[in-house]
């Protein structure tokens, strides 16, 4: 139950620990949507071609900063896309020179632009051992890609078949299981406190697979990992509002234009940057845990990444329904903003 007396909350400026900004026209249009509320974000490297080397990450970082409106402050935390050809020395240099914050592991074929991902984990072992040595986190898209594994089971199978063996081989590696969608993943992170954390998206706290599939197919709710049954959503909310240090926000805000979403074979991704903070406040308030929002969006992420908590603050204030656009215009076409399916009452004041 919401606490009726709690109508405002001031917290350190939040960070987004999993974000897709894309490039070019799309980058210019979506970057302000994140920078308006968030101080930093872990930037996903799944461009075409992917951001693999330190030099590519540095150039991408420059393009992001060039796209940032002059009156906004934002720090992109860059990631390197792990391939079987990644050079451990390049990864080490990227981390030690402050160019990259983390490395991203996509199992080959798991999601949008993941064709260059990893097939044979032995091939990337030297990179993982270097990362463990220097304390650089590995962000993991935790889904197996075997065609015979049901799409709703791919995360749970990944934990058993890939994550457990990988963490056994390189136990000192810091791992972030990204955008967890199952109770299995929540339990695994809770039960394995050493060097392991998980991000949770805004939309997976709000929708289950019925929202996507009942009464007609809703392409704007289609993302990867795909939303699961309600019991899993409830487990995610419990983990997020618990204040447990191992769980923090990674929106996975992933813009695709409407023409790319609304077709016979549409792209995976939910774009939630615009209204994420209001959505989250609504979720935490409904659970009677509004005060735990600070841990989830502002404290737990920097703690795991070994970075300082923001010294700036934002204030959330409860009031009349928040007005936000249903679409963001880009020079590539419109991008639809996540529809939580209920009114949002928490306004963000910078
Ligand atoms: C992401 C994208 O569009 O880049 N899509 C998604 O559904 N989340 C890729 C990803 O993070 O899996
Ligand atoms: Zn993502």
Coordinates of N, CA, C and O and ligand atoms in Angstrom, one line a residue, residues 18 20 44 179 252, ligand 2:
X18 N 22.2 0.1 -17.8 CA 22.1 -0.6 -19.1 C 21.2 0.2 -20.1 O 20.0 0.3 -19.9
X20 N 20.7 1.7 -24.3 CA 21.0 1.7 -25.8 C 20.8 3.1 -26.3 O 19.7 3.6 -26.2
X44 N 25.4 0.5 -24.1 CA 25.6 -0.8 -24.8 C 26.3 -0.6 -26.1 O 26.1 0.4 -26.8
X179 N 19.3 -7.2 -17.1 CA 17.8 -7.3 -17.4 C 17.3 -8.7 -17.0 O 16.7 -9.4 -17.9
X252 N 17.5 -0.8 -20.0 CA 17.5 -1.5 -21.3 C 16.6 -0.7 -22.3 O 16.0 -1.3 -23.1
Ligands
LIG2 ZN1 19.9 -4.1 -23.9

